[in-house]
Amino acid sequence: MLIDSHCHLASHRFQPAEIPVLLENARLAGVGRMVTLATSLHDLHPNLVIAENPVVHTCIGIHPCDVHHAPDDAVSQLSAFTADPRVCAIGETGLDYYHPAPDGWDEAVFRERQLDFLRQHFELAASAGLNIVIHTRDKTGYASFEDALSIYQKYRTVVRAVFHCFIGPWENARCVLDAGGLVSFGGVATFKNAREVRETAANCPPGSFMLETDSPYLAPEPHRGKRNEPAYVRHVADYLAAHRGESTGALERHTGETAKNFFRFRPKD
Ligand SMILES: [Zn+2]
């Protein structure tokens, strides 16, 4: 089953009235399930509402680019929702060293808050028995990846992590897989200049990665630069299947199984 393992359906770039159209487009493209991720306390409830749909599940977390808006107890506020059947994992959390610290924030203090929130998300995931979705991003080099990986190493026996929108070299992906984690690939893998990502994706054995859109961002070819949506995970699948030398059907099957094993997809009554 083709699954979009990472999208943001409560984004301001989607109107609530459009959601049924997006879900229908996804269905027509053969997308059987979607995971929509919260990024703050503000979009938590809109995501839960969208996840009332049987084919949509949500993750709860504070995005690293939102930690300055969040109250100090934001992660403990999330703990009230981990038993909700619409919730399938913790996230989106992580480290973002790409964007500069917001106005009035010292860079080091901002990063320390991201690190602190990431650790708290791991604690929450461990106590709830849920897995975790990690974002890392750097301007150059891999500092955010390395810092997030070393925190993950401390929790690897109790929580599994997916490093989403993975764009790093194979040696970095291998570190995640060696720790028992997963990576996921989205639209960037279809970009002309993204040879390294495709090489990484070609090296990943079945069971070690998932597919995603990260919509509304990072639309794959041939929609690059436009608003992304879950249906376009179809393009990611077609493109990566060709590069990996397997059928799209085979890729759909093993990435779908991987997602079903990673997320806790619960029936919603
Ligand atoms: Zn995201």
Coordinates of N, CA and C in Angstrom, one line a residue, residues 40-246:
S40 N 3.1 22.3 16.3 CA 3.0 23.3 17.5 C 1.7 22.9 18.3
L41 N 1.5 23.6 19.4 CA 0.2 23.4 20.1 C -0.9 23.9 19.3
H42 N -0.7 24.9 18.4 CA -1.7 25.5 17.7 C -2.3 24.6 16.6
D43 N -1.5 23.9 15.9 CA -2.1 23.0 14.9 C -2.3 21.6 15.3
L44 N -2.2 21.4 16.7 CA -2.5 20.0 17.2 C -3.9 19.6 17.0
H45 N -4.9 20.5 17.4 CA -6.3 20.2 17.2 C -6.8 20.1 15.8
P46 N -6.4 21.0 14.9 CA -6.7 20.8 13.5 C -6.2 19.5 13.0
N47 N -5.0 19.1 13.3 CA -4.6 17.8 12.8 C -5.4 16.6 13.4
L48 N -5.7 16.7 14.7 CA -6.6 15.6 15.3 C -7.9 15.6 14.6
V49 N -8.5 16.7 14.2 CA -9.8 16.7 13.5 C -9.7 16.1 12.2
I50 N -8.6 16.4 11.4 CA -8.4 15.8 10.1 C -8.2 14.3 10.2
A51 N -7.5 13.9 11.3 CA -7.3 12.5 11.5 C -8.5 11.7 12.0
E52 N -9.6 12.3 12.0 CA -10.9 11.5 12.3 C -11.2 10.7 11.0
N53 N -10.7 11.2 9.9 CA -10.9 10.4 8.6 C -10.1 9.1 8.8
P54 N -10.8 8.0 8.4 CA -10.2 6.6 8.6 C -8.8 6.5 8.0
V55 N -8.5 7.2 6.9 CA -7.2 6.9 6.2 C -6.1 7.9 6.6
V56 N -6.4 8.8 7.6 CA -5.5 9.8 8.1 C -5.1 9.5 9.5
H57 N -3.9 9.6 9.9 CA -3.4 9.5 11.3 C -2.5 10.7 11.6
T58 N -2.4 11.0 12.8 CA -1.6 12.2 13.1 C -0.4 11.9 14.1
C59 N 0.6 12.8 14.1 CA 1.7 12.8 15.1 C 1.6 14.1 15.8
I60 N 2.0 14.0 17.1 CA 2.0 15.2 17.9 C 3.4 15.6 18.3
G61 N 3.7 16.9 18.1 CA 5.0 17.4 18.5 C 5.2 18.9 18.2
I62 N 6.3 19.4 18.7 CA 6.7 20.8 18.5 C 7.9 20.8 17.6
H63 N 7.7 21.4 16.4 CA 8.8 21.5 15.4 C 9.9 22.3 15.9
P64 N 11.2 22.0 15.6 CA 12.3 22.8 16.1 C 12.2 24.2 15.8
C65 N 11.6 24.6 14.7 CA 11.5 26.0 14.3 C 10.3 26.7 15.1
D66 N 9.7 26.0 16.0 CA 8.6 26.5 16.7 C 8.8 26.6 18.2
V67 N 10.0 26.1 18.7 CA 10.2 26.0 20.1 C 10.2 27.3 20.8
H68 N 10.5 28.4 20.1 CA 10.5 29.7 20.8 C 9.1 30.2 21.1
H69 N 8.1 29.7 20.3 CA 6.7 30.1 20.5 C 6.1 29.3 21.6
A70 N 6.6 28.1 21.8 CA 6.0 27.1 22.7 C 6.3 27.4 24.1
P71 N 5.3 27.2 25.0 CA 5.5 27.4 26.5 C 6.5 26.3 26.9
D72 N 7.2 26.5 28.1 CA 8.2 25.6 28.6 C 7.6 24.2 28.8
D73 N 6.3 24.1 29.1 CA 5.7 22.8 29.4 C 4.9 22.2 28.2
A74 N 5.3 22.7 27.0 CA 4.5 22.3 25.8 C 4.5 20.8 25.6
V75 N 5.7 20.1 25.8 CA 5.8 18.7 25.6 C 5.0 17.9 26.6
S76 N 4.9 18.4 27.9 CA 4.1 17.7 28.8 C 2.6 17.9 28.5
Q77 N 2.3 19.0 27.9 CA 0.9 19.2 27.4 C 0.5 18.2 26.4
L78 N 1.5 17.8 25.6 CA 1.2 16.8 24.5 C 0.9 15.4 25.1
S79 N 1.4 15.1 26.3 CA 1.2 13.8 26.9 C -0.3 13.4 27.1
A80 N -1.1 14.4 27.2 CA -2.6 14.2 27.3 C -3.2 13.5 26.1
F81 N -2.4 13.5 25.0 CA -3.0 13.0 23.7 C -2.4 11.7 23.2
T82 N -1.4 11.2 23.9 CA -0.7 10.0 23.4 C -1.6 8.8 23.3
A83 N -2.7 8.7 24.2 CA -3.6 7.5 24.1 C -4.7 7.7 23.1
D84 N -4.8 8.9 22.5 CA -5.8 9.1 21.5 C -5.6 8.2 20.3
P85 N -6.6 7.5 19.8 CA -6.4 6.6 18.7 C -6.1 7.2 17.4
R86 N -6.3 8.5 17.3 CA -5.9 9.2 16.1 C -4.4 9.5 16.0
V87 N -3.7 9.3 17.2 CA -2.3 9.6 17.2 C -1.4 8.4 17.0
C88 N -0.5 8.4 16.0 CA 0.2 7.2 15.6 C 1.7 7.3 16.0
A89 N 2.2 8.5 16.4 CA 3.7 8.6 16.7 C 3.9 10.0 17.3
I90 N 5.1 10.2 17.8 CA 5.5 11.6 18.4 C 6.3 12.3 17.3
G91 N 6.0 13.6 17.1 CA 6.7 14.4 16.2 C 5.8 15.4 15.5
E92 N 6.2 16.4 14.9 CA 7.5 16.5 14.3 C 8.4 17.2 15.3
T93 N 9.5 16.6 15.7 CA 10.5 17.2 16.5 C 11.9 17.2 15.8
G94 N 12.9 17.7 16.5 CA 14.2 17.6 15.8 C 15.1 18.8 16.0
L95 N 16.0 19.0 15.1 CA 17.0 20.1 15.3 C 17.1 20.8 13.9
D96 N 17.0 22.1 13.9 CA 17.1 22.9 12.7 C 18.2 24.0 12.9
Y97 N 19.3 23.7 12.3 CA 20.4 24.7 12.4 C 20.5 25.5 11.1
Y98 N 19.5 25.3 10.2 CA 19.5 26.0 8.9 C 19.0 27.4 9.0
H99 N 17.8 27.5 9.7 CA 17.3 28.9 9.8 C 18.0 29.6 11.0
P100 N 18.2 30.9 10.8 CA 18.8 31.6 11.9 C 17.9 31.7 13.1
A101 N 18.5 31.9 14.3 CA 17.6 32.1 15.5 C 16.7 33.2 15.3
P102 N 15.5 33.1 15.9 CA 14.5 34.2 15.7 C 15.0 35.5 16.4
D103 N 14.4 36.6 16.0 CA 14.7 37.9 16.6 C 14.7 37.9 18.2
G104 N 15.8 38.4 18.8 CA 15.8 38.5 20.2 C 16.3 37.2 20.8
W105 N 16.7 36.2 20.0 CA 17.2 34.9 20.5 C 18.7 34.7 20.2
D106 N 19.5 34.4 21.1 CA 20.8 34.1 20.9 C 20.9 32.7 20.2
E107 N 21.8 32.5 19.3 CA 21.8 31.2 18.5 C 22.0 30.0 19.4
A108 N 23.0 30.2 20.4 CA 23.3 29.1 21.3 C 22.1 28.7 22.2
V109 N 21.4 29.7 22.6 CA 20.3 29.5 23.5 C 19.1 28.8 22.7
F110 N 18.9 29.3 21.5 CA 17.9 28.7 20.7 C 18.1 27.2 20.4
R111 N 19.4 26.9 20.1 CA 19.7 25.5 19.8 C 19.6 24.7 21.1
E112 N 20.0 25.3 22.2 CA 19.9 24.5 23.5 C 18.4 24.2 23.8
R113 N 17.5 25.1 23.4 CA 16.0 24.9 23.6 C 15.6 23.7 22.6
Q114 N 16.1 23.8 21.4 CA 15.7 22.7 20.5 C 16.2 21.3 21.0
L115 N 17.4 21.3 21.5 CA 18.0 20.0 22.1 C 17.2 19.6 23.3
D116 N 16.8 20.5 24.1 CA 16.0 20.2 25.3 C 14.6 19.6 24.9
F117 N 14.0 20.3 23.9 CA 12.7 19.8 23.5 C 12.8 18.4 22.8
L118 N 13.9 18.2 22.1 CA 14.0 16.9 21.4 C 14.2 15.8 22.5
R119 N 15.0 16.1 23.5 CA 15.1 15.1 24.6 C 13.7 14.8 25.2
Q120 N 13.0 15.9 25.5 CA 11.7 15.7 26.1 C 10.7 14.9 25.2
H121 N 10.8 15.1 23.9 CA 10.0 14.3 22.9 C 10.4 12.8 23.0
F122 N 11.7 12.5 23.1 CA 12.1 11.1 23.3 C 11.5 10.5 24.6
E123 N 11.6 11.3 25.7 CA 11.1 10.8 26.9 C 9.6 10.5 26.8
L124 N 8.8 11.4 26.1 CA 7.4 11.2 25.9 C 7.1 10.0 25.1
A125 N 7.9 9.8 24.0 CA 7.7 8.7 23.1 C 8.0 7.4 23.9
A126 N 9.1 7.4 24.7 CA 9.4 6.2 25.5 C 8.3 5.9 26.5
S127 N 7.8 6.9 27.2 CA 6.8 6.6 28.2 C 5.4 6.2 27.5
A128 N 5.2 6.7 26.3 CA 3.9 6.3 25.7 C 4.0 5.1 24.8
G129 N 5.2 4.6 24.6 CA 5.4 3.4 23.7 C 5.1 3.7 22.3
L130 N 5.5 5.0 21.9 CA 5.3 5.4 20.5 C 6.6 5.7 19.9
N131 N 6.7 5.6 18.5 CA 8.0 6.0 17.8 C 8.0 7.5 17.6
I132 N 9.1 7.9 16.9 CA 9.3 9.4 16.9 C 9.8 9.8 15.5
V133 N 9.3 11.0 15.1 CA 9.7 11.5 13.7 C 10.6 12.7 13.9
I134 N 11.8 12.6 13.3 CA 12.8 13.6 13.5 C 13.1 14.4 12.2
H135 N 13.2 15.7 12.4 CA 13.7 16.6 11.4 C 15.1 17.1 11.7
T136 N 16.0 17.1 10.7 CA 17.3 17.8 10.9 C 17.5 18.6 9.7
R137 N 18.2 19.7 9.9 CA 18.5 20.5 8.7 C 19.7 21.4 9.0
D138 N 20.7 21.4 8.1 CA 21.9 22.2 8.2 C 22.1 23.1 7.0
K139 N 22.8 24.2 7.1 CA 23.2 25.0 6.0 C 24.3 24.3 5.2
T140 N 25.3 23.9 6.0 CA 26.4 23.0 5.4 C 26.8 22.0 6.5
G141 N 27.3 20.9 6.1 CA 27.7 19.9 7.1 C 26.6 19.2 7.7
Y142 N 26.8 18.4 8.8 CA 25.8 17.6 9.3 C 25.6 17.7 10.8
A143 N 25.9 18.9 11.3 CA 25.9 19.0 12.8 C 24.5 18.7 13.4
S144 N 23.4 19.2 12.8 CA 22.1 18.9 13.4 C 21.8 17.4 13.4
F145 N 22.2 16.8 12.2 CA 22.0 15.3 12.1 C 22.8 14.6 13.2
E146 N 24.1 15.0 13.3 CA 24.9 14.3 14.3 C 24.4 14.4 15.7
D147 N 24.0 15.7 16.1 CA 23.5 15.9 17.4 C 22.2 15.1 17.7
A148 N 21.3 15.1 16.7 CA 20.0 14.3 16.9 C 20.3 12.8 17.0
L149 N 21.3 12.3 16.1 CA 21.6 10.9 16.2 C 22.2 10.5 17.5
S150 N 23.0 11.4 18.1 CA 23.6 11.0 19.4 C 22.6 11.0 20.5
I151 N 21.5 11.9 20.4 CA 20.4 11.8 21.4 C 19.7 10.5 21.1
Y152 N 19.4 10.2 19.9 CA 18.7 8.9 19.5 C 19.4 7.7 20.1
Q153 N 20.7 7.7 20.0 CA 21.5 6.5 20.5 C 21.2 6.2 21.9
K154 N 20.8 7.2 22.7 CA 20.5 7.0 24.1 C 19.2 6.3 24.3
Y155 N 18.3 6.5 23.3 CA 16.9 6.0 23.5 C 16.6 4.8 22.5
R156 N 17.7 4.4 21.8 CA 17.4 3.5 20.7 C 16.8 2.1 21.1
T157 N 17.0 1.7 22.4 CA 16.5 0.5 22.8 C 15.0 0.6 23.2
V158 N 14.5 1.8 23.4 CA 13.1 2.0 23.8 C 12.2 2.7 22.7
V159 N 12.8 3.4 21.8 CA 12.1 4.1 20.8 C 12.7 3.9 19.4
R160 N 11.9 3.8 18.4 CA 12.5 3.9 17.0 C 12.3 5.3 16.5
A161 N 13.2 5.8 15.7 CA 13.1 7.1 15.1 C 13.2 7.0 13.6
V162 N 12.4 7.8 12.9 CA 12.6 8.0 11.5 C 13.2 9.4 11.3
F163 N 14.3 9.4 10.5 CA 14.9 10.7 10.1 C 14.3 11.1 8.8
H164 N 13.3 12.0 8.8 CA 12.5 12.2 7.7 C 13.1 13.2 6.7
C165 N 12.6 13.2 5.5 CA 13.1 14.0 4.4 C 14.6 13.9 4.3
F166 N 15.1 12.6 4.3 CA 16.5 12.4 4.4 C 17.2 12.8 3.1
I167 N 18.2 13.6 3.2 CA 19.0 14.0 2.0 C 20.5 13.8 2.2
G168 N 20.9 13.1 3.2 CA 22.3 12.9 3.5 C 22.9 11.7 2.7
P169 N 24.2 11.6 2.9 CA 24.9 10.4 2.2 C 24.6 9.1 2.9
W170 N 24.9 8.0 2.1 CA 24.6 6.7 2.6 C 25.3 6.4 4.0
E171 N 26.5 6.9 4.2 CA 27.1 6.6 5.5 C 26.3 7.2 6.7
N172 N 25.6 8.3 6.5 CA 24.7 8.9 7.5 C 23.5 8.0 7.7
A173 N 22.9 7.6 6.6 CA 21.7 6.7 6.6 C 22.1 5.4 7.3
R174 N 23.2 4.9 7.0 CA 23.6 3.6 7.7 C 23.7 3.8 9.2
C175 N 24.2 4.9 9.7 CA 24.3 5.1 11.1 C 22.9 5.0 11.7
V176 N 21.9 5.6 11.0 CA 20.5 5.6 11.5 C 20.0 4.1 11.5
L177 N 20.2 3.4 10.4 CA 19.7 2.0 10.3 C 20.4 1.2 11.4
D178 N 21.7 1.4 11.6 CA 22.5 0.6 12.6 C 21.9 0.8 14.0
A179 N 21.4 2.0 14.2 CA 20.8 2.3 15.5 C 19.4 1.7 15.7
G180 N 18.9 1.1 14.6 CA 17.5 0.5 14.6 C 16.5 1.5 14.1
G181 N 16.9 2.6 13.5 CA 15.9 3.6 13.0 C 15.7 3.5 11.5
L182 N 14.9 4.4 11.0 CA 14.5 4.4 9.6 C 14.9 5.8 9.0
V183 N 14.8 5.9 7.7 CA 14.9 7.1 7.0 C 13.6 7.2 6.1
S184 N 13.3 8.4 5.6 CA 12.2 8.5 4.6 C 12.6 9.5 3.6
F185 N 12.2 9.2 2.4 CA 12.5 10.0 1.2 C 11.3 10.7 0.6
G186 N 11.5 12.0 0.2 CA 10.4 12.7 -0.4 C 10.8 13.3 -1.7
G187 N 10.2 14.5 -2.0 CA 10.3 15.1 -3.3 C 11.8 15.4 -3.7
V188 N 12.6 15.8 -2.7 CA 14.0 16.1 -3.0 C 14.7 15.0 -3.8
A189 N 14.3 13.8 -3.6 CA 14.9 12.6 -4.3 C 14.7 12.7 -5.8
T190 N 13.7 13.4 -6.2 CA 13.3 13.5 -7.6 C 14.0 14.7 -8.3
F191 N 14.7 15.6 -7.5 CA 15.3 16.8 -8.1 C 16.5 16.4 -8.9
K192 N 16.8 17.1 -10.0 CA 17.9 16.8 -10.9 C 19.2 16.7 -10.2
N193 N 19.5 17.7 -9.3 CA 20.8 17.8 -8.7 C 21.0 16.9 -7.5
A194 N 20.0 16.0 -7.2 CA 20.0 15.3 -5.9 C 20.6 13.9 -6.1
R195 N 21.7 13.8 -6.8 CA 22.2 12.4 -7.1 C 22.6 11.7 -5.8
E196 N 23.1 12.4 -4.8 CA 23.5 11.7 -3.6 C 22.3 11.1 -2.8
V197 N 21.2 11.8 -2.8 CA 20.0 11.3 -2.2 C 19.6 10.0 -2.9
R198 N 19.6 10.0 -4.2 CA 19.1 8.8 -4.9 C 20.1 7.6 -4.7
E199 N 21.4 8.0 -4.6 CA 22.4 6.9 -4.3 C 22.1 6.3 -2.9
T200 N 21.8 7.2 -1.9 CA 21.4 6.7 -0.6 C 20.2 5.8 -0.7
A201 N 19.2 6.3 -1.4 CA 17.9 5.6 -1.5 C 18.1 4.2 -2.2
A202 N 19.0 4.2 -3.1 CA 19.3 2.9 -3.8 C 20.0 1.9 -2.9
N203 N 20.7 2.4 -1.9 CA 21.4 1.5 -1.0 C 20.6 1.0 0.1
C204 N 19.4 1.6 0.4 CA 18.6 1.3 1.6 C 17.9 0.0 1.3
P205 N 18.1 -1.0 2.1 CA 17.3 -2.3 1.9 C 15.9 -2.1 2.2
P206 N 15.0 -3.0 1.6 CA 13.6 -2.9 2.0 C 13.4 -3.1 3.5
G207 N 12.5 -2.3 4.0 CA 12.3 -2.4 5.5 C 13.0 -1.3 6.2
S208 N 13.9 -0.5 5.5 CA 14.6 0.5 6.2 C 14.2 1.9 5.9
F209 N 13.2 2.0 5.0 CA 12.8 3.4 4.6 C 11.4 3.5 4.2
M210 N 10.8 4.7 4.3 CA 9.4 5.0 3.9 C 9.4 6.1 2.9
L211 N 8.2 6.4 2.3 CA 8.1 7.5 1.3 C 7.2 8.6 2.0
E212 N 7.4 9.8 1.5 CA 6.7 10.9 2.1 C 6.6 12.0 1.0
T213 N 5.7 13.0 1.4 CA 5.7 14.2 0.6 C 6.2 15.4 1.3
D214 N 6.0 15.5 2.6 CA 6.3 16.7 3.4 C 5.4 17.8 2.9
S215 N 4.3 17.5 2.2 CA 3.4 18.5 1.7 C 2.9 19.4 2.8
P216 N 2.7 20.7 2.5 CA 2.7 21.4 1.2 C 4.0 21.8 0.7
Y217 N 5.1 21.4 1.3 CA 6.5 21.8 0.9 C 7.1 20.8 -0.1
L218 N 8.1 21.2 -0.7 CA 9.0 20.3 -1.5 C 8.3 19.4 -2.5
A219 N 7.5 19.9 -3.3 CA 6.8 19.1 -4.3 C 7.8 18.4 -5.2
P220 N 7.6 17.1 -5.5 CA 8.5 16.3 -6.4 C 8.3 16.8 -7.9
E221 N 9.3 16.4 -8.7 CA 9.1 16.6 -10.1 C 7.9 15.7 -10.5
P222 N 7.0 16.1 -11.4 CA 7.1 17.3 -12.3 C 6.4 18.5 -11.7
H223 N 6.2 18.6 -10.4 CA 5.4 19.7 -9.8 C 6.4 20.6 -9.0
R224 N 7.7 20.4 -9.1 CA 8.6 21.2 -8.3 C 8.3 22.7 -8.3
G225 N 8.4 23.3 -7.1 CA 8.1 24.7 -7.0 C 6.6 25.0 -6.7
K226 N 5.7 24.1 -7.0 CA 4.3 24.3 -6.7 C 3.9 23.7 -5.3
R227 N 2.7 23.9 -5.0 CA 2.2 23.4 -3.7 C 2.2 21.9 -3.8
N228 N 2.7 21.2 -2.8 CA 2.8 19.8 -2.8 C 1.5 19.2 -2.1
E229 N 1.1 18.0 -2.4 CA 0.0 17.3 -1.7 C 0.2 15.8 -1.7
P230 N -0.5 15.1 -0.8 CA -0.2 13.7 -0.6 C -0.2 12.9 -1.8
A231 N -1.1 13.2 -2.8 CA -1.2 12.4 -4.0 C 0.1 12.3 -4.7
Y232 N 1.0 13.3 -4.5 CA 2.2 13.4 -5.3 C 3.3 12.4 -4.7
V233 N 3.0 11.7 -3.7 CA 3.9 10.6 -3.2 C 4.0 9.6 -4.3
R234 N 3.0 9.5 -5.2 CA 3.0 8.6 -6.3 C 4.3 8.9 -7.2
H235 N 4.6 10.2 -7.4 CA 5.8 10.5 -8.2 C 7.1 10.1 -7.5
V236 N 7.1 10.3 -6.2 CA 8.3 9.8 -5.5 C 8.5 8.3 -5.6
A237 N 7.4 7.6 -5.5 CA 7.4 6.1 -5.6 C 7.9 5.7 -7.0
D238 N 7.3 6.3 -8.1 CA 7.7 5.9 -9.4 C 9.2 6.2 -9.7
Y239 N 9.6 7.3 -9.2 CA 10.9 7.8 -9.5 C 12.0 6.9 -8.7
L240 N 11.7 6.6 -7.5 CA 12.7 5.8 -6.7 C 12.7 4.4 -7.1
A241 N 11.5 3.9 -7.5 CA 11.4 2.5 -8.0 C 12.3 2.3 -9.2
A242 N 12.3 3.3 -10.1 CA 13.1 3.2 -11.3 C 14.6 3.2 -10.9
H243 N 14.9 4.1 -10.0 CA 16.3 4.2 -9.6 C 16.8 3.0 -8.8
R244 N 15.9 2.4 -8.1 CA 16.4 1.2 -7.3 C 16.3 -0.1 -8.2
G245 N 15.7 0.0 -9.4 CA 15.6 -1.2 -10.2 C 14.6 -2.2 -9.7
E246 N 13.5 -1.7 -9.1 CA 12.4 -2.6 -8.7 C 11.1 -2.0 -9.2

